[in-house]
Short mmCIF file of C-alpha atoms in Angstrom, two decimals:
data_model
loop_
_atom_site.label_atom_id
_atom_site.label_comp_id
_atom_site.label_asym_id
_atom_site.label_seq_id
_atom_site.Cartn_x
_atom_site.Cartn_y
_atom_site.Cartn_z
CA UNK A 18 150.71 -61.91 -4.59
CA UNK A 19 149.90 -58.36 -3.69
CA UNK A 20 146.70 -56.43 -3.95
CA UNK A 21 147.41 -53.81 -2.49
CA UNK A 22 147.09 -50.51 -4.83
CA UNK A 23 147.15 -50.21 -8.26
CA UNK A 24 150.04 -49.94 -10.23
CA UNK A 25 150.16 -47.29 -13.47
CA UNK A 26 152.03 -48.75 -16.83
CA UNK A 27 155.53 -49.65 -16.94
CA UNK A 28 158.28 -51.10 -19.62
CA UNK A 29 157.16 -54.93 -20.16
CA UNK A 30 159.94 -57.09 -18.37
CA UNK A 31 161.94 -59.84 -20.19
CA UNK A 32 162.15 -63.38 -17.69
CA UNK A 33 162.53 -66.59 -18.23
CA UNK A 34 159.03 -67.09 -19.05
CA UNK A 35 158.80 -67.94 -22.94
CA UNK A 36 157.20 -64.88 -24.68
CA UNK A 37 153.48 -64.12 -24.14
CA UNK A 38 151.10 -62.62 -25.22
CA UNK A 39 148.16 -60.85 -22.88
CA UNK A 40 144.93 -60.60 -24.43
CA UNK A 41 142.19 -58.48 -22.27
CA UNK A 42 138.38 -58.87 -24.05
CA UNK A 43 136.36 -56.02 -23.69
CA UNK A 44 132.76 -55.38 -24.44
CA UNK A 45 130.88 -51.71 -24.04
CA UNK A 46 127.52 -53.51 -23.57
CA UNK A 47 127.21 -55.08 -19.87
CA UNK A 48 123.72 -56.26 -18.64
CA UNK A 49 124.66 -55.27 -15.44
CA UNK A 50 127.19 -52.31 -15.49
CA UNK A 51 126.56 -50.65 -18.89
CA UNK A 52 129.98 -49.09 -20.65
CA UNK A 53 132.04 -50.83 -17.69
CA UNK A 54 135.66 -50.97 -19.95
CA UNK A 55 135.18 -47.26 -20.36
CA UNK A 56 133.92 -46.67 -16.10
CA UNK A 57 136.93 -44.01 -14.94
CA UNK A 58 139.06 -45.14 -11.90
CA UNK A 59 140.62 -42.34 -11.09
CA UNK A 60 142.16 -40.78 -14.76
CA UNK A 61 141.79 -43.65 -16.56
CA UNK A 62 139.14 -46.02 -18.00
CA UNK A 63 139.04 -49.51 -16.26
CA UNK A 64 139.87 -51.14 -19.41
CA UNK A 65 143.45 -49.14 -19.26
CA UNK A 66 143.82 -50.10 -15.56
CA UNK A 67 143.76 -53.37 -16.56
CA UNK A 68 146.02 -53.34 -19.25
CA UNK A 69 148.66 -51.20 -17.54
CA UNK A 70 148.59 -54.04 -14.74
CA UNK A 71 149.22 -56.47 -17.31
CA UNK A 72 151.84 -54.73 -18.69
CA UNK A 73 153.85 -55.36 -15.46
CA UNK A 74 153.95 -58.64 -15.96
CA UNK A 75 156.46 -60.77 -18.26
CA UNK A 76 154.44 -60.48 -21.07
CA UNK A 77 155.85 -59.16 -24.41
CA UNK A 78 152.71 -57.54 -25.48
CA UNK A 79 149.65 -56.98 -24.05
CA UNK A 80 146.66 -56.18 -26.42
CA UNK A 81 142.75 -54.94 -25.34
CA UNK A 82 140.55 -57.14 -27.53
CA UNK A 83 137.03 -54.77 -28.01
CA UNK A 84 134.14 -54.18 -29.78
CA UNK A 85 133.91 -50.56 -29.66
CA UNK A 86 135.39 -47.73 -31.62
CA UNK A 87 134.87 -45.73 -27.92
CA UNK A 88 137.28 -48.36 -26.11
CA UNK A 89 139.72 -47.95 -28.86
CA UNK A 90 139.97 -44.21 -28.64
CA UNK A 91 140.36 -44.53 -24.98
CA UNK A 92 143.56 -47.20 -25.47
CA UNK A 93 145.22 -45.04 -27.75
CA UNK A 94 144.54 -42.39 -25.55
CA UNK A 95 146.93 -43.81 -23.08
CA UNK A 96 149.42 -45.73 -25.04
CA UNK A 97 147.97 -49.38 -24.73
CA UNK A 98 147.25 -51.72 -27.86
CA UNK A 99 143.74 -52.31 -28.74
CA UNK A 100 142.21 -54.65 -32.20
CA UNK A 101 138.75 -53.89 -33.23
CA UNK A 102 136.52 -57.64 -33.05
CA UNK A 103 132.95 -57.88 -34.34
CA UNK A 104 130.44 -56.99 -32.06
CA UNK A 105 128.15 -60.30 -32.16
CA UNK A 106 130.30 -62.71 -30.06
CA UNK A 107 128.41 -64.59 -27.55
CA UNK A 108 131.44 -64.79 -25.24
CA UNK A 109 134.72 -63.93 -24.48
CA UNK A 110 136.50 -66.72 -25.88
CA UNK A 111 134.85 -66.23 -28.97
CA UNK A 112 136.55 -62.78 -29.44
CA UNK A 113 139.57 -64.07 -27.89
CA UNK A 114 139.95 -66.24 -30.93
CA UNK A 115 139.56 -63.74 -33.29
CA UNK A 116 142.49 -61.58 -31.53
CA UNK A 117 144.62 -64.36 -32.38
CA UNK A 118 143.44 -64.76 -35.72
CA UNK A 119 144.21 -60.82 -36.12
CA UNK A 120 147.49 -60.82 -35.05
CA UNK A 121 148.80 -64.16 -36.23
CA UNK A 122 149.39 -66.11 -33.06
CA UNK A 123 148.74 -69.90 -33.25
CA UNK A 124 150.26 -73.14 -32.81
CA UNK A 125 152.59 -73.13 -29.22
CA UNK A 126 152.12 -69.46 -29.26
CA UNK A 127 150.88 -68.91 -25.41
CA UNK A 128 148.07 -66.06 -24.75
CA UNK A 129 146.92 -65.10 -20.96
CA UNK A 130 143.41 -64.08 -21.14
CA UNK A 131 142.93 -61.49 -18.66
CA UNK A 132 139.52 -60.35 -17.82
CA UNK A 133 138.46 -57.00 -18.51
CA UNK A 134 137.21 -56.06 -15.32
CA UNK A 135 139.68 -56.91 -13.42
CA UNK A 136 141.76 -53.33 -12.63
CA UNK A 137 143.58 -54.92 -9.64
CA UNK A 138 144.97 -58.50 -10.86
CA UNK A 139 148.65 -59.35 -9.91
CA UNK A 140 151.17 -59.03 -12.77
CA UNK A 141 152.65 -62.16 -10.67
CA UNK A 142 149.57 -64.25 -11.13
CA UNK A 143 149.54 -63.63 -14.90
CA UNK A 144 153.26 -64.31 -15.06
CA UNK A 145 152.49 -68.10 -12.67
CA UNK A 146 149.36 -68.62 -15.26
CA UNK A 147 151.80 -68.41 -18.33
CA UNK A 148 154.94 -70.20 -16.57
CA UNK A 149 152.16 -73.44 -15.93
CA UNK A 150 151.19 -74.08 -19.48
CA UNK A 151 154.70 -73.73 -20.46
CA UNK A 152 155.81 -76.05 -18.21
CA UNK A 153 152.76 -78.80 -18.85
CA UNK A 154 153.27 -79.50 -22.63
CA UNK A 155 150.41 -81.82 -22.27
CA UNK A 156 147.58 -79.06 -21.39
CA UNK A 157 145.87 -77.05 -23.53
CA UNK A 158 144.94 -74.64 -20.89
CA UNK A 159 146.10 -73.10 -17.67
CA UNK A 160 144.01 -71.19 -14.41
CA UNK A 161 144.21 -70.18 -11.19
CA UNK A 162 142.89 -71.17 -7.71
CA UNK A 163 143.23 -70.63 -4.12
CA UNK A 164 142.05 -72.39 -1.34
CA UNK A 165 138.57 -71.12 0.04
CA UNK A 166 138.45 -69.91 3.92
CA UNK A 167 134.86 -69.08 4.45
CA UNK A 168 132.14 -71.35 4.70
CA UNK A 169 129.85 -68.66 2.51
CA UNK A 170 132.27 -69.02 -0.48
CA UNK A 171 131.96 -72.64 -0.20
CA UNK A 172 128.10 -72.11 -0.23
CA UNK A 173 128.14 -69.57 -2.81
CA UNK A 174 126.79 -71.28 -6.29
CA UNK A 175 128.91 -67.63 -8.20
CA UNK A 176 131.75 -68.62 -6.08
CA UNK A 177 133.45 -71.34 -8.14
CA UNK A 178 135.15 -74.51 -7.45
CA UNK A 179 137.77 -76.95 -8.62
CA UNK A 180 139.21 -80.05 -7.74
CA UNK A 181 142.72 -81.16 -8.76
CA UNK A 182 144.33 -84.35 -9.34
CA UNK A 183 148.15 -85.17 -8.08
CA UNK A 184 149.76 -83.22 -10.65
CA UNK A 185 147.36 -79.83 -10.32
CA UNK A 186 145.52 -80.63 -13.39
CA UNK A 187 141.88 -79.55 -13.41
CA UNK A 188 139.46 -83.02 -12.48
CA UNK A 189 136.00 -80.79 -12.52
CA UNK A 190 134.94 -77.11 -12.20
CA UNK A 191 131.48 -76.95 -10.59
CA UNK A 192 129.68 -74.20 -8.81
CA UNK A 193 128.32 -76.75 -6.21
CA UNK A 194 130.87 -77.13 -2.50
CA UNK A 195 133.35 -79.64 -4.09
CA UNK A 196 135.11 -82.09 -3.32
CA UNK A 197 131.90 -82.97 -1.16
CA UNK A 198 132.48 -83.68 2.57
CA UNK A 199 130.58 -86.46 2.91
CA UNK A 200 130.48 -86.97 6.94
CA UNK A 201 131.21 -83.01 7.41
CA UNK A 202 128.09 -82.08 5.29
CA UNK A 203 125.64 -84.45 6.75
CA UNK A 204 124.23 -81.67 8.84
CA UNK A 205 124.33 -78.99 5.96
CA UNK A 206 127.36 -77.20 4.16
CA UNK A 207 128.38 -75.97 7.73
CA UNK A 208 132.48 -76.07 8.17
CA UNK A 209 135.27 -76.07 6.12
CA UNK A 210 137.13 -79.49 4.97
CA UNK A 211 140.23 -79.95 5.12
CA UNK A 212 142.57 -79.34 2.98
CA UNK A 213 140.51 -76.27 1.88
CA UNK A 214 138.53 -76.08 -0.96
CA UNK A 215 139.90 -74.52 -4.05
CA UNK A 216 138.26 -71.35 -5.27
CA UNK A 217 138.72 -70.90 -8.99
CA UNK A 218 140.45 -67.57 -10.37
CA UNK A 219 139.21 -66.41 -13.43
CA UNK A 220 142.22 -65.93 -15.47
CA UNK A 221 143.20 -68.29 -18.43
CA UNK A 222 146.42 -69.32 -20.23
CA UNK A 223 146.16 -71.31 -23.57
CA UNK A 224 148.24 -72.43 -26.25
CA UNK A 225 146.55 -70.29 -29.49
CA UNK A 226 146.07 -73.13 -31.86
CA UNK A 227 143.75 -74.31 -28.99
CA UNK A 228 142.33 -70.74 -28.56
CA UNK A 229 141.66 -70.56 -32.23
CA UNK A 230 139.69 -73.91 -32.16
CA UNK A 231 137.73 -73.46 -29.45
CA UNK A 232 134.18 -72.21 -30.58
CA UNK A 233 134.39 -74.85 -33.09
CA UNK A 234 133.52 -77.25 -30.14
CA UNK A 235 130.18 -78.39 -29.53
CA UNK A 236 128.77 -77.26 -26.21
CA UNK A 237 129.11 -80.22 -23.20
CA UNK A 238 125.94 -81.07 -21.27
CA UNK A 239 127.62 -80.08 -18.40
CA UNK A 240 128.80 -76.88 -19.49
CA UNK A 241 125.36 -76.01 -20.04
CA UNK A 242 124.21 -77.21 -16.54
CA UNK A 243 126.96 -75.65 -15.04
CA UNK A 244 126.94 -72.57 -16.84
CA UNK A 245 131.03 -72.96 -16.82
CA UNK A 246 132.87 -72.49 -20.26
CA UNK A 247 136.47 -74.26 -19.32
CA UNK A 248 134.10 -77.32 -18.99
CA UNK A 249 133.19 -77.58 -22.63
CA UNK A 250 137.36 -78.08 -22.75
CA UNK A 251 137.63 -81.28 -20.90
CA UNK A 252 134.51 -82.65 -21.95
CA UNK A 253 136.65 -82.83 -25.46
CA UNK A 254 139.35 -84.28 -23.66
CA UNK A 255 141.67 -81.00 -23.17
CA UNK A 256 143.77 -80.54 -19.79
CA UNK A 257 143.87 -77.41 -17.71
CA UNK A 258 146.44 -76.90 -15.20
CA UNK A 259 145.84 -75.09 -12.24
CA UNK A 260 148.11 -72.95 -10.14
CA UNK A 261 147.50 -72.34 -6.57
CA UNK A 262 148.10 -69.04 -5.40
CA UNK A 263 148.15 -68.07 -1.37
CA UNK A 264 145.91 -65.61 -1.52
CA UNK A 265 142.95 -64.17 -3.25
CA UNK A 266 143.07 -61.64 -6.36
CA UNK A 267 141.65 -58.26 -5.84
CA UNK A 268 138.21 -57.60 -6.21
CA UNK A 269 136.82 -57.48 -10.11
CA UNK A 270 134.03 -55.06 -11.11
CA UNK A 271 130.76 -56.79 -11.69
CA UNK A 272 128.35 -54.52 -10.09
CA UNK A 273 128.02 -50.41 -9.21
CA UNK A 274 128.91 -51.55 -5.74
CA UNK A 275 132.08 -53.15 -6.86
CA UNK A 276 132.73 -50.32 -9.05
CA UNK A 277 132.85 -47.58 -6.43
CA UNK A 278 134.49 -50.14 -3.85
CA UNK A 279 137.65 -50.05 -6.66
CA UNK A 280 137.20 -46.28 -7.49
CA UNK A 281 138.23 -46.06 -3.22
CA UNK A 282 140.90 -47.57 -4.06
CA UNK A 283 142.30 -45.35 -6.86
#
């Protein structure tokens, strides 16, 4: 998977890959980067970056999912596909569902939820995310991970974590150093176990009739205690399989630093 550069729009490919649909959510409020879809990187809006990486993947369509008259104009502005959502969802997968509901995807139909801030993701990675639900009938959902190499990540309580059973299926997401190393740690979290850690990647495939039903579910306890949304999915008994890339996605935007760490590379 490279990172290297962005890439500008291009013609959607056709693959193998059963058609898709990219959804990108994007919200103009942002506690801590305010109007971050709209930020430029270099002569476009982030939101666009985003999009015209995703629409270098396999996807058939790839659609911005906003809240904001603003982030429309600035998708039409540049040829990419944007659906107005309210403007009181308390998360993304709350808007997310309404996309579908908007443009009439449910049932089978899969959806790659890429985020927003995210200008530099791999149209490979989306393609793998899609390819993985298709190919596990049995799971509602599908991610990313890659192994951890730095003892700070595995420290890091906003660097996430998952552990997989034999057949890459998500066992638990957790912001604590999992699995724990139980002879390794007895000092402190001070090495890396072996294999590696996986690092979760925060990019999502779903089937839409799952998508659609989703904020119907009750919160899970440990969603709440973990702060982690794809945790309210298996607490209702719904499987997420997780591909394992080699390397780690290029940097999101979260912060001015991050922003102007991406603008460099525009």
């Amino acid at each position: 998977m490279s990172t290297a550069g962005p890439s500008h729009g291009a013609p959607q490919r056709e693959g193998s890959i059963p058609g898709f649909t990219v959804l990108i959510p994007a919200r103009l409020a942002s506690t801590r980067l305010p109007n971050k879809p709209l930020a430029a990187l270099g002569d476009a809006p982030m939101v666009v970056r985003v999009a015209q990486r995703a629409m270098r993947s396999r996807a058939t369509r790839t659609v911005v999912a906003c809240d904001s008259d603003k982030i429309m104009q600035a998708c039409a502005a540049h040829g990419v596909e944007a659906i107005l959502t309210r403007d009181d969802h308390v998360s993304g997968s709350d808007r997310l569902a309404e996309a579908c509901a908007l443009l009439g995807l449910d049932g089978d139909d899969l959806v790659v939820n890429v985020q927003g801030d995210e200008p530099l993701i791999a149209p490979p990675l989306i393609d793998a995310v899609a390819e993985l639900l298709h190919q596990h009938p049995e799971a509602s959902m599908s991610t990313a991970g890659h192994a951890i190499d730095s003892v700070e990540d595995l420290r890091n309580p906003n660097v996430v974590k998952v552990v997989c059973d034999a057949r890459g299926r998500a066992l638990y997401f957790s912001r604590a150093p999992i699995p724990w190393w139980r002879d390794g740690f007895a000092d402190g979290v001070n090495a890396l176990p072996q294999p590696a850690p996986l690092r979760h990647v925060g990019i999502y495939g779903y089937r839409a009739g799952f998508l659609r039903s989703f904020p119907t579910l009750s919160q899970a306890p440990i969603e709440q205690t973990e702060a982690l949304e794809q945790l309210r999915a298996m607490w209702h008994g719904h499987q997420i399989a997780v591909h394992v890339t080699e390397h780690a996605p290029g940097p999101g935007v979260d912060t001015a630093q991050d922003l102007e760490r991406v603008r460099r590379l525009f």
